[in-house]
Short mmCIF file of C-alpha atoms and ligand atoms in Angstrom, two decimals:
data_model
loop_
_atom_site.label_atom_id
_atom_site.label_comp_id
_atom_site.label_asym_id
_atom_site.label_seq_id
_atom_site.Cartn_x
_atom_site.Cartn_y
_atom_site.Cartn_z
CA MET D 189 -16.98 9.71 -2.52
CA PRO D 190 -16.11 8.01 0.66
CA HIS D 191 -13.96 4.29 0.53
CA GLY D 192 -14.01 3.34 3.93
CA SER D 193 -17.12 2.90 6.27
CA THR D 194 -17.10 5.89 8.41
CA ALA D 195 -19.33 5.36 10.80
CA SER D 196 -20.77 8.39 12.77
CA ALA D 197 -20.33 7.36 16.42
CA GLN D 198 -18.86 8.93 19.01
CA ILE D 199 -15.33 8.62 19.83
CA PRO D 200 -15.19 7.22 23.01
CA ALA D 201 -13.75 9.81 25.82
CA HIS D 202 -10.29 8.05 26.78
CA LEU D 203 -9.39 8.40 23.07
CA GLY D 204 -10.53 11.87 22.41
CA PRO D 205 -7.82 15.37 23.71
CA GLU D 206 -6.86 14.87 27.05
CA ALA D 207 -7.90 17.99 28.65
CA GLY D 208 -5.92 20.30 28.56
CA SER D 209 -3.74 19.18 25.79
CA PRO D 210 -2.32 22.40 23.78
CA SER D 211 -4.26 20.69 21.39
CA GLU D 212 -7.61 21.28 22.91
CA HIS D 213 -8.47 24.71 21.66
CA LYS D 214 -8.67 23.90 17.79
CA TYR D 215 -10.60 20.52 18.07
CA GLU D 216 -13.36 21.87 15.77
CA ARG D 217 -14.99 18.42 15.45
CA PRO D 218 -15.44 15.18 17.81
CA GLY D 219 -13.57 12.77 16.00
CA VAL D 220 -15.24 9.55 14.78
CA VAL D 221 -14.47 5.79 14.22
CA ARG D 222 -14.82 4.62 10.93
CA THR D 223 -14.96 0.91 10.41
CA TYR D 224 -13.65 -1.60 7.67
CA TYR D 225 -14.50 -4.37 7.28
CA ILE D 226 -10.53 -6.50 6.32
CA ALA D 227 -9.63 -10.10 5.28
CA ALA D 228 -6.68 -11.51 4.74
CA ASP D 229 -7.25 -13.33 0.98
CA GLU D 230 -5.59 -15.77 -0.85
CA ILE D 231 -5.75 -15.18 -4.33
CA ASP D 232 -4.07 -15.96 -7.78
CA TRP D 233 -2.31 -12.45 -8.56
CA ASP D 234 -1.55 -11.83 -12.39
CA TYR D 235 1.12 -9.44 -12.57
CA THR D 236 0.34 -8.55 -16.10
CA PRO D 237 -3.29 -8.74 -16.56
CA LEU D 238 -3.25 -6.98 -19.97
CA GLY D 239 -0.39 -8.22 -21.16
CA ARG D 240 2.94 -7.80 -21.63
CA ASN D 241 5.16 -5.09 -22.09
CA LEU D 242 2.27 -2.07 -22.55
CA ALA D 243 4.56 0.60 -22.15
CA GLY D 244 6.41 -0.71 -25.35
CA LEU D 245 9.89 0.31 -24.53
CA PRO D 246 12.33 -0.62 -27.26
CA HIS D 247 13.89 -4.04 -24.84
CA ALA D 248 13.09 -7.65 -26.05
CA GLU D 249 14.21 -8.83 -22.27
CA THR D 250 10.60 -8.37 -20.39
CA ALA D 251 8.41 -9.97 -23.31
CA GLU D 252 9.33 -13.31 -22.43
CA ASP D 253 7.93 -15.06 -19.55
CA GLU D 254 9.33 -16.71 -16.72
CA SER D 255 7.18 -17.54 -14.94
CA GLY D 256 6.47 -21.03 -16.08
CA ALA D 257 2.34 -19.20 -16.11
CA GLY D 258 1.76 -18.85 -19.58
CA ILE D 259 2.74 -17.14 -22.76
CA HIS D 260 1.30 -13.28 -21.76
CA HIS D 261 0.61 -13.35 -17.54
CA ARG D 262 2.56 -14.16 -14.86
CA VAL D 263 0.28 -15.59 -12.00
CA TYR D 264 1.35 -16.46 -8.63
CA HIS D 265 -0.50 -17.21 -5.30
CA LYS D 266 -0.70 -14.34 -2.89
CA ALA D 267 -2.49 -13.44 0.24
CA ILE D 268 -3.83 -9.34 0.20
CA TYR D 269 -5.99 -7.92 2.16
CA ARG D 270 -9.25 -7.22 0.75
CA GLU D 271 -12.21 -5.43 2.32
CA TYR D 272 -15.84 -6.21 3.02
CA THR D 273 -19.02 -4.60 3.44
CA ASP D 274 -19.75 -5.94 6.91
CA ALA D 275 -18.93 -8.61 9.54
CA THR D 276 -20.37 -11.31 8.14
CA PHE D 277 -17.14 -11.18 5.25
CA LYS D 278 -20.07 -12.49 2.82
CA THR D 279 -19.47 -9.60 0.42
CA LEU D 280 -16.14 -8.03 -0.64
CA LYS D 281 -16.89 -3.73 -1.15
CA ILE D 282 -17.14 -3.01 -4.49
CA ARG D 283 -13.43 -1.23 -5.36
CA PRO D 284 -14.17 2.94 -6.48
CA GLN D 285 -13.11 3.66 -9.91
CA GLN D 286 -10.84 6.28 -8.35
CA TRP D 287 -8.69 3.75 -6.74
CA GLN D 288 -8.57 0.76 -9.25
CA HIS D 289 -5.15 1.31 -9.44
CA LEU D 290 -4.17 0.01 -6.18
CA GLY D 291 -3.71 -3.34 -7.38
CA ILE D 292 -2.10 -5.48 -4.79
CA LEU D 293 -2.59 -3.22 -1.66
CA GLY D 294 -5.43 -3.35 0.35
CA PRO D 295 -8.21 -1.93 1.39
CA LEU D 296 -7.02 2.33 1.70
CA LEU D 297 -7.60 3.47 4.98
CA ARG D 298 -8.77 6.97 6.41
CA ALA D 299 -8.79 9.05 9.12
CA GLU D 300 -9.01 12.80 10.62
CA VAL D 301 -6.63 14.24 13.00
CA GLY D 302 -8.57 13.08 15.73
CA ASP D 303 -10.40 10.42 14.44
CA SER D 304 -9.91 6.15 15.26
CA ILE D 305 -9.77 3.25 12.89
CA ARG D 306 -11.79 0.37 13.92
CA VAL D 307 -10.52 -2.53 11.83
CA VAL D 308 -12.64 -5.50 12.37
CA PHE D 309 -9.95 -8.30 9.97
CA LYS D 310 -10.57 -12.31 9.71
CA ASN D 311 -7.62 -14.11 8.23
CA ASN D 312 -9.42 -16.82 5.95
CA THR D 313 -5.88 -17.89 4.56
CA HIS D 314 -3.69 -20.80 6.22
CA LEU D 315 -1.56 -18.77 7.34
CA SER D 316 -0.89 -16.92 10.76
CA VAL D 317 -1.12 -13.06 9.95
CA THR D 318 -1.42 -9.86 11.19
CA MET D 319 -1.99 -6.07 10.75
CA HIS D 320 0.50 -3.87 11.75
CA PRO D 321 0.42 0.41 10.93
CA HIS D 322 2.61 3.28 11.00
CA GLY D 323 2.10 5.70 12.09
CA LEU D 324 -1.18 5.94 14.17
CA GLU D 325 -1.41 5.35 17.42
CA TYR D 326 -1.81 1.83 19.17
CA LYS D 327 -1.61 0.14 22.44
CA LYS D 328 0.42 -3.02 23.25
CA ASP D 329 -2.65 -4.92 22.22
CA ALA D 330 -2.97 -3.90 19.02
CA GLU D 331 0.18 -3.44 17.18
CA GLY D 332 0.16 -6.49 15.23
CA ALA D 333 3.66 -7.76 15.63
CA PHE D 334 4.40 -11.26 17.27
CA TYR D 335 7.81 -10.30 19.45
CA ASN D 336 8.66 -10.51 22.79
CA ASP D 337 7.66 -7.35 24.67
CA SER D 338 6.91 -8.36 28.11
CA THR D 339 3.49 -8.49 27.85
CA PRO D 340 1.26 -11.11 29.20
CA ASN D 341 -0.77 -13.12 26.55
CA ALA D 342 -3.84 -10.92 26.99
CA VAL D 343 -2.40 -8.57 25.16
CA LYS D 344 -0.98 -11.14 22.60
CA LEU D 345 -4.33 -11.81 20.32
CA ASP D 346 -3.31 -8.88 18.12
CA ASP D 347 0.33 -11.03 17.33
CA LYS D 348 -0.46 -13.57 15.23
CA VAL D 349 -4.37 -14.35 14.03
CA VAL D 350 -4.72 -17.68 13.14
CA PRO D 351 -6.60 -18.97 10.22
CA GLY D 352 -9.69 -19.29 10.81
CA ALA D 353 -10.03 -16.92 13.51
CA THR D 354 -10.95 -12.76 13.56
CA PHE D 355 -9.51 -9.96 15.85
CA THR D 356 -10.81 -6.48 15.62
CA TYR D 357 -7.67 -4.15 16.28
CA LEU D 358 -8.52 0.13 17.54
CA TRP D 359 -5.64 2.23 16.40
CA THR D 360 -6.12 6.01 16.88
CA ALA D 361 -4.73 9.17 14.90
CA PRO D 362 -3.55 12.19 17.25
CA GLU D 363 -1.87 15.20 16.45
CA ARG D 364 1.28 13.23 15.55
CA SER D 365 0.01 10.59 13.29
CA GLY D 366 -0.77 14.14 11.09
CA PRO D 367 0.81 16.96 9.65
CA ALA D 368 3.83 18.16 10.72
CA SER D 369 5.27 21.67 9.44
CA MET D 370 6.53 20.51 6.38
CA ASP D 371 4.02 18.76 5.68
CA GLU D 372 1.10 19.14 3.40
CA SER D 373 -2.55 18.35 4.27
CA SER D 374 -1.79 14.98 3.78
CA VAL D 375 0.55 12.65 5.35
CA LEU D 376 0.59 8.35 4.62
CA TRP D 377 1.39 5.73 6.56
CA MET D 378 1.12 2.02 5.16
CA TYR D 379 -0.26 -1.30 7.26
CA HIS D 380 1.17 -5.17 6.96
CA SER D 381 1.76 -8.43 8.48
CA HIS D 382 3.80 -8.11 10.86
CA PHE D 383 4.28 -12.46 11.79
CA VAL D 384 7.10 -13.23 9.73
CA GLU D 385 7.33 -9.95 8.37
CA SER D 386 9.63 -10.21 5.68
CA THR D 387 7.44 -13.27 4.08
CA ASP D 388 4.31 -11.94 5.06
CA ILE D 389 5.15 -8.36 3.17
CA ASN D 390 6.62 -10.41 -0.19
CA THR D 391 3.44 -13.14 0.55
CA GLY D 392 1.21 -9.28 -0.58
CA LEU D 393 0.02 -8.44 2.88
CA VAL D 394 0.54 -4.66 2.72
CA GLY D 395 -1.86 -1.58 2.03
CA PRO D 396 -2.22 2.08 2.46
CA ILE D 397 -3.15 4.33 5.17
CA ILE D 398 -3.68 8.74 4.26
CA VAL D 399 -4.34 10.70 7.61
CA THR D 400 -5.86 14.06 7.21
CA ALA D 401 -4.93 17.14 9.32
CA ARG D 402 -7.27 18.37 11.11
CA GLY D 403 -10.25 20.42 10.28
CA GLN D 404 -8.44 19.53 6.42
CA ALA D 405 -10.43 16.85 5.43
CA ARG D 406 -14.12 16.86 3.56
CA ALA D 407 -16.29 14.14 5.27
CA ASP D 408 -14.68 11.44 3.16
CA GLY D 409 -11.53 11.80 4.80
CA THR D 410 -10.27 13.46 1.46
CA PRO D 411 -8.13 16.24 1.44
CA LYS D 412 -9.98 19.45 0.55
CA ASP D 413 -7.34 21.43 -1.06
CA VAL D 414 -6.42 18.33 -3.50
CA ASP D 415 -8.69 17.29 -6.42
CA ARG D 416 -7.11 13.98 -7.12
CA GLU D 417 -5.15 11.16 -5.00
CA PHE D 418 -3.28 8.45 -6.67
CA ILE D 419 -0.86 5.86 -4.27
CA THR D 420 1.75 4.02 -5.57
CA ASP D 421 3.75 1.27 -4.47
CA PHE D 422 7.39 0.61 -6.10
CA ALA D 423 7.27 -2.40 -4.96
CA ILE D 424 9.65 -5.68 -5.12
CA PHE D 425 7.76 -8.48 -4.70
CA ASP D 426 10.51 -11.59 -4.11
CA GLU D 427 8.19 -14.15 -4.97
CA THR D 428 10.89 -16.64 -3.68
CA ASP D 429 10.54 -15.83 0.10
CA SER D 430 6.78 -15.95 0.27
CA TRP D 431 5.11 -18.40 2.03
CA PHE D 432 3.32 -19.43 -1.58
CA PHE D 433 6.47 -20.15 -3.25
CA ASP D 434 6.64 -24.22 -2.97
CA THR D 435 3.28 -24.41 -4.52
CA ASN D 436 3.66 -20.95 -7.09
CA ILE D 437 7.14 -22.89 -8.03
CA GLY D 438 6.88 -26.91 -7.51
CA SER D 439 8.27 -29.47 -5.51
CA GLN D 440 11.32 -29.35 -6.29
CA SER D 441 12.00 -26.02 -5.45
CA ARG D 442 11.80 -27.60 -2.18
CA ALA D 443 15.60 -28.21 -2.23
CA ILE D 444 16.57 -25.11 -3.59
CA ARG D 445 14.19 -22.88 -0.99
CA LEU D 446 17.40 -20.69 0.43
CA LYS D 447 17.14 -17.51 -1.38
CA SER D 448 20.74 -16.73 -1.36
CA GLY D 449 21.58 -19.82 -2.57
CA ASN D 450 19.95 -19.72 -6.09
CA PRO D 451 20.76 -16.30 -7.60
CA VAL D 452 19.00 -17.08 -10.66
CA LEU D 453 16.16 -18.72 -9.79
CA ARG D 454 15.78 -16.17 -7.29
CA GLU D 455 16.15 -12.81 -10.38
CA ARG D 456 13.56 -14.71 -12.10
CA ASN D 457 11.62 -14.33 -9.28
CA MET D 458 11.66 -10.96 -8.43
CA LEU D 459 9.13 -9.15 -9.16
CA TYR D 460 9.39 -5.37 -10.04
CA THR D 461 6.28 -3.80 -9.67
CA ILE D 462 4.25 -0.12 -9.12
CA ASN D 463 1.02 -1.97 -7.00
CA GLY D 464 1.61 -5.31 -7.82
CA TYR D 465 1.92 -4.52 -11.82
CA ILE D 466 4.79 -4.89 -14.32
CA GLU D 467 5.28 -3.75 -17.38
CA ALA D 468 2.78 -0.25 -17.55
CA ASN D 469 -0.17 -2.60 -16.19
CA LEU D 470 -0.94 -0.33 -13.76
CA PRO D 471 -3.96 1.28 -14.72
CA MET D 472 -4.04 4.41 -16.75
CA LEU D 473 -3.72 7.51 -13.67
CA THR D 474 -5.86 10.33 -15.07
CA MET D 475 -5.96 13.82 -14.64
CA ARG D 476 -6.76 17.13 -15.64
CA ARG D 477 -3.79 19.81 -16.90
CA GLY D 478 -4.37 22.13 -13.84
CA GLU D 479 -6.02 20.17 -11.39
CA ARG D 480 -3.81 19.83 -7.55
CA VAL D 481 -2.79 16.30 -7.39
CA ARG D 482 -1.57 14.41 -4.27
CA TRP D 483 1.02 11.82 -5.12
CA TYR D 484 1.43 9.54 -2.56
CA LEU D 485 4.38 6.83 -2.77
CA LEU D 486 5.65 4.11 -0.78
CA SER D 487 8.57 1.16 -1.49
CA ASN D 488 8.46 -2.68 -0.15
CA SER D 489 10.99 -4.63 2.59
CA ASN D 490 13.56 -5.75 0.66
CA GLU D 491 17.03 -4.69 0.03
CA GLU D 492 17.09 -3.91 -3.11
CA ASP D 493 13.89 -1.87 -2.39
CA ILE D 494 15.48 1.58 -3.79
CA HIS D 495 14.03 3.12 -5.73
CA MET D 496 14.24 6.89 -8.23
CA ALA D 497 10.00 7.40 -8.62
CA HIS D 498 10.61 9.62 -11.78
CA TRP D 499 7.71 11.54 -13.81
CA HIS D 500 8.26 12.41 -17.59
CA GLY D 501 5.94 14.92 -18.50
CA ASN D 502 5.29 17.43 -15.63
CA THR D 503 7.09 18.10 -12.15
CA LEU D 504 5.74 17.81 -8.45
CA VAL D 505 6.44 19.36 -4.94
CA TRP D 506 8.11 17.28 -2.37
CA ASN D 507 9.01 19.19 1.06
CA LYS D 508 8.94 22.53 -0.11
CA MET D 509 11.21 21.07 -3.42
CA ARG D 510 10.95 21.20 -6.98
CA MET D 511 11.46 17.39 -7.95
CA ASP D 512 10.31 15.46 -11.24
CA SER D 513 11.87 12.45 -8.96
CA ILE D 514 11.34 11.29 -5.90
CA PHE D 515 14.10 8.73 -3.70
CA LEU D 516 12.59 5.59 -1.81
CA GLY D 517 14.30 3.15 0.79
CA PRO D 518 13.07 0.36 1.80
CA MET D 519 8.98 1.30 3.54
CA ALA D 520 9.58 4.68 2.29
CA MET D 521 6.45 7.18 2.82
CA ALA D 522 6.68 9.92 0.54
CA VAL D 523 3.87 12.61 -0.12
CA GLY D 524 3.91 14.97 -3.05
CA THR D 525 1.57 18.07 -5.40
CA MET D 526 2.04 18.21 -9.06
CA ILE D 527 -0.08 20.82 -11.01
CA PRO D 528 0.02 19.07 -14.41
CA ASP D 529 0.74 21.63 -16.82
CA SER D 530 1.72 19.49 -19.77
CA GLU D 531 -0.98 17.27 -21.29
CA GLY D 532 -0.36 13.73 -22.82
CA THR D 533 0.23 10.46 -21.96
CA TRP D 534 3.46 9.94 -19.60
CA LEU D 535 6.18 7.67 -18.47
CA PHE D 536 6.01 6.75 -14.76
CA HIS D 537 8.52 4.36 -13.88
CA CYS D 538 11.50 4.03 -11.40
CA HIS D 539 14.35 4.98 -12.43
CA VAL D 540 16.86 2.07 -11.01
CA ASN D 541 18.56 0.69 -14.38
CA ASP D 542 17.79 -3.09 -12.95
CA HIS D 543 14.12 -2.54 -11.96
CA TYR D 544 13.17 -0.15 -15.08
CA VAL D 545 14.10 -2.77 -17.33
CA GLY D 546 12.30 -5.72 -15.13
CA GLY D 547 9.16 -3.68 -15.63
CA MET D 548 8.38 -1.12 -12.88
CA VAL D 549 7.18 0.57 -15.39
CA GLY D 550 3.71 2.93 -15.06
CA ARG D 551 2.05 5.45 -17.68
CA TYR D 552 0.00 8.74 -16.41
CA GLN D 553 -2.68 10.54 -18.35
CA VAL D 554 -2.74 14.72 -18.53
CA LEU D 555 -6.46 15.42 -19.77
CA PRO D 556 -7.50 19.16 -21.08
CU1 LIG R 224 13.33 0.71 -8.58
#
């Protein structure tokens, strides 16, 4: 079932392959423009919607509540990207069952090589934010990043979308945005707000992009050669670097705002999550034995975002190598393919001790 709003409009001529380019001869279909209506919204995010330590791990530290937000919940005010049905931004698009696990991540944007992605972006927050994509092709008027790049004001509207404003980003997926020779049929990119980048991401503004090789995508953009896809962000959210830190913690925090000035306060407000869930609140990632399952992994941008994603029970292939763990540095993106042969419910967690103890744990399930 298509996740994005796929417009069947022909790609504008200037966005297609250049005449005589090396890729022209394998241009099997005209690219489409995939349009998404995305808003940055303020919400109260519950890192533990179903309770604490759902994996039943035998260590006591994580069972105590440190947020002051309740015994069983850790809730913070945040800003996230959400998808709407159209440009009125009145109706949220229902996230399909298979993508419920995206959690705090923004809507999945997809393209097949040759396609364009058009995002009508509305800023419903009280912050100035943007959307900045990795991997896709963009011009200076759609980079979504605020810095001195010697461009005139006319092409800086994308750099700072103020509260209440709307901006339309147009990005393209040429060959260099899609799989290279060592990749499989699809690659992962991300997008995030890039006004005050670190604070924007810690506030929650990050999401995934998948680009499938030309000719290897179904109509909805999914790669034809896989049965199931999962996206997991090994994401530390440093709530002391959130735009809403003062709101979340209380007015007394202003004096101790500097994160380096109070390591205890900072550690208490570091959330070691997978897709914004801690302690196995990540929805059960469910697949069937023998399916071809593609795992897309990413990570956030804090200096502590150094992770080792580890699967119990099954192995996968990454970069033509057999693995049961994949290393992720800050803002990493990695893709692996698993053909599970061991049935059961299995731990899926970060193997860095502090992260594991801090709750960076999920589970996946292999059915017969
Ligand atoms: Cu980790």
